[in-house]
Short mmCIF file of C-alpha atoms in Angstrom, two decimals:
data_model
loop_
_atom_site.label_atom_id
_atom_site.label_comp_id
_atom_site.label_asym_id
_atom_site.label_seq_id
_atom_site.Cartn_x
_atom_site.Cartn_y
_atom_site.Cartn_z
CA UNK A 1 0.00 0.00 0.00
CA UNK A 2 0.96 3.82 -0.78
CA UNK A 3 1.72 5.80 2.14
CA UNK A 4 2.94 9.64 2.36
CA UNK A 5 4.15 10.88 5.85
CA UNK A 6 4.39 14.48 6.51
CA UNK A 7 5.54 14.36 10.22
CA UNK A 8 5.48 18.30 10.42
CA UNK A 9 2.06 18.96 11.36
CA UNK A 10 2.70 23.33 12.08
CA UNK A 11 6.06 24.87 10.93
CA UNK A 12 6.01 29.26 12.26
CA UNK A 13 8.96 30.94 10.80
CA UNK A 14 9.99 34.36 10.45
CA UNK A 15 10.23 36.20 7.18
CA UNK A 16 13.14 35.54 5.50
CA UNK A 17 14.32 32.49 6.90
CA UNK A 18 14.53 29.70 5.35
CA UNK A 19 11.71 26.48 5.41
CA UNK A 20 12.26 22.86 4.46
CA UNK A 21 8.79 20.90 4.71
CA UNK A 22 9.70 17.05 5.03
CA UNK A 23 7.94 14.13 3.10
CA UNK A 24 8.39 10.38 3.47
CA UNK A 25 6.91 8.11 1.26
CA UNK A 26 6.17 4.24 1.03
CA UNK A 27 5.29 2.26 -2.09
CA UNK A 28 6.02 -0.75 -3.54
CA UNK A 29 5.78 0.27 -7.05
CA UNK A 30 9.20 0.60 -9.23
CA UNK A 31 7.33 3.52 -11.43
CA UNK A 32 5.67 6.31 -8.95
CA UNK A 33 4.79 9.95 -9.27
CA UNK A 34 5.30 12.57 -6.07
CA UNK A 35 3.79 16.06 -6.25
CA UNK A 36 3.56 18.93 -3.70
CA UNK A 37 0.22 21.30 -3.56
CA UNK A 38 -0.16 24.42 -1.73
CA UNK A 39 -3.51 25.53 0.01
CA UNK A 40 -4.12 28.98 0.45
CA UNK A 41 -6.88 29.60 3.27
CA UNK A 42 -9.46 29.93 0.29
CA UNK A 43 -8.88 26.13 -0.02
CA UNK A 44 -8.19 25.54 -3.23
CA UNK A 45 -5.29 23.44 -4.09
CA UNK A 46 -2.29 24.89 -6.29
CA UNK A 47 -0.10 22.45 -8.31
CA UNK A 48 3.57 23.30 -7.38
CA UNK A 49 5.48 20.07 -9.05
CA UNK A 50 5.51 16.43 -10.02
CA UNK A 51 8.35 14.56 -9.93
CA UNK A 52 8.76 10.64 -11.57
CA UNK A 53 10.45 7.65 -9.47
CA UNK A 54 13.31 7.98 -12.52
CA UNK A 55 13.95 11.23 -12.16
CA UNK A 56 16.15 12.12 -9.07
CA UNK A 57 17.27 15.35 -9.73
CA UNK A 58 16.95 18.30 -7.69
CA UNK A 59 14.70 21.07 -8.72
CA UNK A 60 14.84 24.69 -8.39
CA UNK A 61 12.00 27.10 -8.97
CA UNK A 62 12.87 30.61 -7.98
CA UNK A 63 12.34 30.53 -3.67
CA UNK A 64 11.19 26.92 -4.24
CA UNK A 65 13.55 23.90 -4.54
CA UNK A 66 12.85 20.06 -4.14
CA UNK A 67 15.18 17.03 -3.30
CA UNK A 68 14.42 13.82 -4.02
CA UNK A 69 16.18 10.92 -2.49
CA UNK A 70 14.88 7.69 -3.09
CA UNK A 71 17.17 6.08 -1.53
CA UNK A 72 15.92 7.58 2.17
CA UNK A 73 12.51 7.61 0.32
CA UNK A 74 11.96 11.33 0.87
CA UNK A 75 10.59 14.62 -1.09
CA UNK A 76 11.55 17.50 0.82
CA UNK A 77 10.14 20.70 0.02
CA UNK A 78 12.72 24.06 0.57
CA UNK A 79 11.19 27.74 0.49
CA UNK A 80 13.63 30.40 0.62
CA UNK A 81 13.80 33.71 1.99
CA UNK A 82 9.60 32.69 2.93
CA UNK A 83 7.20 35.55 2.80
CA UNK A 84 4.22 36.02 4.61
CA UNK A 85 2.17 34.92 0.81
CA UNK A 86 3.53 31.00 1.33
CA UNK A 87 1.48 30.69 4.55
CA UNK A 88 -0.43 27.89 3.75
CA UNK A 89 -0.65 24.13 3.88
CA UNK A 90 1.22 22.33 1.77
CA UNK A 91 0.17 18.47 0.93
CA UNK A 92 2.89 16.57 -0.57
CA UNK A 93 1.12 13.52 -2.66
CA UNK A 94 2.07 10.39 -4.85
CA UNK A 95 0.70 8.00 -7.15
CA UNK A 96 1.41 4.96 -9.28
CA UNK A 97 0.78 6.72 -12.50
CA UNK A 98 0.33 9.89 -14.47
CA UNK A 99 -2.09 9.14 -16.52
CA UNK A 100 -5.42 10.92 -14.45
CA UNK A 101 -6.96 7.81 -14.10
CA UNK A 102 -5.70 6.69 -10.76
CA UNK A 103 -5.99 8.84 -7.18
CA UNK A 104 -3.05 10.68 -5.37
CA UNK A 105 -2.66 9.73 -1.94
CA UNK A 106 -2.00 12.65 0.53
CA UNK A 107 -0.24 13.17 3.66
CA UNK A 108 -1.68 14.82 6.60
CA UNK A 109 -0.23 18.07 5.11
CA UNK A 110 2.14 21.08 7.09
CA UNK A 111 0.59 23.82 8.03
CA UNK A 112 3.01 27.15 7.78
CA UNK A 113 2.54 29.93 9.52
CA UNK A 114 5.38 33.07 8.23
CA UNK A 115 5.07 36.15 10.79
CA UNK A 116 6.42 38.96 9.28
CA UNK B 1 -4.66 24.16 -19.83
CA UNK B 2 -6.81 21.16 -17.85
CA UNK B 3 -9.27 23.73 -15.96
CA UNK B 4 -11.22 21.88 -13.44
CA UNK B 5 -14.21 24.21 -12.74
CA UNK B 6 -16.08 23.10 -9.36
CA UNK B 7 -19.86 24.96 -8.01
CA UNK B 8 -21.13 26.14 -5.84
CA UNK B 9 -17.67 27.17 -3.81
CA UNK B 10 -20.14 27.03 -0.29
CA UNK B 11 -23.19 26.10 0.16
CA UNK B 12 -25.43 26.15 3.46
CA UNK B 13 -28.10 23.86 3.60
CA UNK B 14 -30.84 22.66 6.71
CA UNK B 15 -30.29 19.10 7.87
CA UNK B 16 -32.24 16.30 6.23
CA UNK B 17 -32.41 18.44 2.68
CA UNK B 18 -29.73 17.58 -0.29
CA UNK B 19 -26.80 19.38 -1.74
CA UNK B 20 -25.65 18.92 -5.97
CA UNK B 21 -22.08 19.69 -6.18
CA UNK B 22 -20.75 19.81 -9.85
CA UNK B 23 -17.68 19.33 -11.41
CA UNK B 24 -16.53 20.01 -15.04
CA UNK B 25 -13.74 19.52 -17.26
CA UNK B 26 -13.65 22.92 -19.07
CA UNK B 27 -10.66 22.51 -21.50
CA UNK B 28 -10.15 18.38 -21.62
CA UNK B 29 -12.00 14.81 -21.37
CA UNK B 30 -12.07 12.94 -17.84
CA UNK B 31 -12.88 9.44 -17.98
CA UNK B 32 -12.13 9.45 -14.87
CA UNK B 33 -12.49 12.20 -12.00
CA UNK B 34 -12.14 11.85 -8.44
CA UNK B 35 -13.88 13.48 -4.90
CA UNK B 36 -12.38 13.63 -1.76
CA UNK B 37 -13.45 15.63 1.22
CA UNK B 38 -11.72 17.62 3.73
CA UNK B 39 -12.58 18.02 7.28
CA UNK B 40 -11.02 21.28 9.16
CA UNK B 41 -7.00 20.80 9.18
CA UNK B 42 -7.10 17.68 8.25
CA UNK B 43 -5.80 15.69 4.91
CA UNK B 44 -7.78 15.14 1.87
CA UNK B 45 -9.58 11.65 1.85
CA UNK B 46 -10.91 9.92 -1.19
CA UNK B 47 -14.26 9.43 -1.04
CA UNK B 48 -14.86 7.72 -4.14
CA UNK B 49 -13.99 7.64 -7.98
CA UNK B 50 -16.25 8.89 -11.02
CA UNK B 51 -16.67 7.03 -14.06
CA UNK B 52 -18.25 7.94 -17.25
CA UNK B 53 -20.87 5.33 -18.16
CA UNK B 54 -20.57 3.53 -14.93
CA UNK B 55 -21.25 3.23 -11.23
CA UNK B 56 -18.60 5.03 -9.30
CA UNK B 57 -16.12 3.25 -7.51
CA UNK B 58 -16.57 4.49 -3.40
CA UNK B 59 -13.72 4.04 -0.66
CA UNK B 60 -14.87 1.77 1.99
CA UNK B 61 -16.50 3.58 4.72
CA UNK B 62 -18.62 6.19 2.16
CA UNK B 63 -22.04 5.20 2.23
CA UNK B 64 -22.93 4.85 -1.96
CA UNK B 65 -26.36 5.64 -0.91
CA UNK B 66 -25.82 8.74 0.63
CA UNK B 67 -23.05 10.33 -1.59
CA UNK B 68 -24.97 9.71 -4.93
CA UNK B 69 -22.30 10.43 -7.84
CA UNK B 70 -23.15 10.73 -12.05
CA UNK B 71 -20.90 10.69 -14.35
CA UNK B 72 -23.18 11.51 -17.15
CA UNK B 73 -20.44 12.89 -19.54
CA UNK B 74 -16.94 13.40 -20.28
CA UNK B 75 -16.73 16.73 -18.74
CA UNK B 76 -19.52 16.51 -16.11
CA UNK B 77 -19.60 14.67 -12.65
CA UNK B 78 -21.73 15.76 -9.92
CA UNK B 79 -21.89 14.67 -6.25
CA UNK B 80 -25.15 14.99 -4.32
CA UNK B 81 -24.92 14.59 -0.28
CA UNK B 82 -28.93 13.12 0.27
CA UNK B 83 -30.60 14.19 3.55
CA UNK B 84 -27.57 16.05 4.81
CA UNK B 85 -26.57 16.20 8.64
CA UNK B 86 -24.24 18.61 10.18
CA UNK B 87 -21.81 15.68 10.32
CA UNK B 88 -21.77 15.56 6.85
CA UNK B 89 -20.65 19.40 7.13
CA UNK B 90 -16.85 19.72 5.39
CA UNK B 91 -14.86 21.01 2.71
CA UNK B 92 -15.50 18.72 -0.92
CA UNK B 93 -13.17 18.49 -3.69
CA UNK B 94 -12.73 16.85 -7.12
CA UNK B 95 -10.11 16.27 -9.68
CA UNK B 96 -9.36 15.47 -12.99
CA UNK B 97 -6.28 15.46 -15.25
CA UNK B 98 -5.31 14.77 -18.70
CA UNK B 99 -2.08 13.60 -17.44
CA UNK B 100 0.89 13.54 -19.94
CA UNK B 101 4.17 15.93 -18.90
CA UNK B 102 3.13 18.96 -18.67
CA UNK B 103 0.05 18.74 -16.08
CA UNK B 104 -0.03 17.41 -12.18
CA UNK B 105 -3.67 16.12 -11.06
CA UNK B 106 -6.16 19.27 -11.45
CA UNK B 107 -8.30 20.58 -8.45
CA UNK B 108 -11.63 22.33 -8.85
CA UNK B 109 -11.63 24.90 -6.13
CA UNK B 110 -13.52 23.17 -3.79
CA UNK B 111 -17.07 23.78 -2.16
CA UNK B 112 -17.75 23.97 1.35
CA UNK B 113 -20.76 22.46 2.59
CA UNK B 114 -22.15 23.52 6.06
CA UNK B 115 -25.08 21.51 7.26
CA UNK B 116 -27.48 23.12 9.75
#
């Protein structure tokens, strides 16, 4: 069975420091997907990235970056320099395919609070 | 691209009435689309799985009977909670995607149902 552990359940930081939101998954699959989704307090969720099982290279999106280890089985999630706009939750998610067809399973999610 | 478009966003209804929550496909086909629901700072939770043409697929512990889902079309499922209780009172959500490289799972924006 898929499983997605976000042991962080409320991460406060400052503005301007620096955030790493941790994800642990467990499948058995050789060919998985992991994404990360930000909700906003108006609840909708926002796509941030997907990632394939073959693909283990770090990403970098402006204040965001990723790493992907598969050999600890982890996602984590870095924001940089965090403004008070990336308070949210953030789910991190995977599934066994990419084709639409088949459900994402969550984790519990991270709730973080930046205080200006 | 892949615009999930989800109404109402909240709805308040008295116990014992029922609620029709839509979701559409604006720029794609789904096949396939998916609801989960959301109770206050917790995870998302499938609730069940929409399929054009067929009975949908529920997660054990959803009562079929209560959550009534149709799939009538490619861009159209709908969820109706029958004779709603307060309990039933939480934050719903589908999603669809095309899949392929360039898209993660799509969200409709969610609706929030509050059962009095």
């Amino acid at each position: 069975a898929q499983k997605v552990t976000q042991a962080q359940t409320e991460i406060s930081v400052v503005e301007k420091e620096d955030v790493t939101l941790d994800c642990v998954y467990e499948t058995r699959d050789t060919t998985y997907y992991l994404f990360w989704y930000k909700q906003p307090p108006s609840g909708e969720l926002v796509f941030l990235i997907r990632r394939n099982s073959f693909d283990e290279q770090n990403e970098i999106s402006g204040r965001y970056s990723w790493n992907f280890q598969k050999s600890t089985s982890s996602f984590n999630f870095t924001i940089t320099a965090s403004q008070v706009v990336d308070s949210a939750v953030y789910f991190c998610a995977l599934s066994d395919r990419n084709s639409g067809n088949t459900p994402l399973v969550f984790g519990k999610g991270t709730r973080l609070s930046v205080i200006a | 691209g892949a615009v999930v478009s989800q109404h109402p966003s909240w709805v308040i209804c008295k116990s014992g009435t029922s609620v029709k929550i839509e979701c559409r496909s604006l720029d794609f086909q789904a096949t396939t689309m998916f609801w989960y629901r959301q109770f206050p700072k917790q995870s998302l939770m499938l609730m069940a799985t929409s399929n054009e043409g067929s009975k949908a697929t529920y997660e054990q512990g959803v009562e079929k009977d209560k959550f009534l889902i149709n799939h009538a079309s490619l861009t159209l499922s709908t969820l109706t909670v029958t004779s709603a209780h307060p309990e039933d009172s939480s934050f719903y959500i589908c999603s669809a995607g095309p899949g392929g490289d360039n898209y993660g799972y799509t969200f409709g924006s969610g609706t929030r149902l509050t059962v009095v």
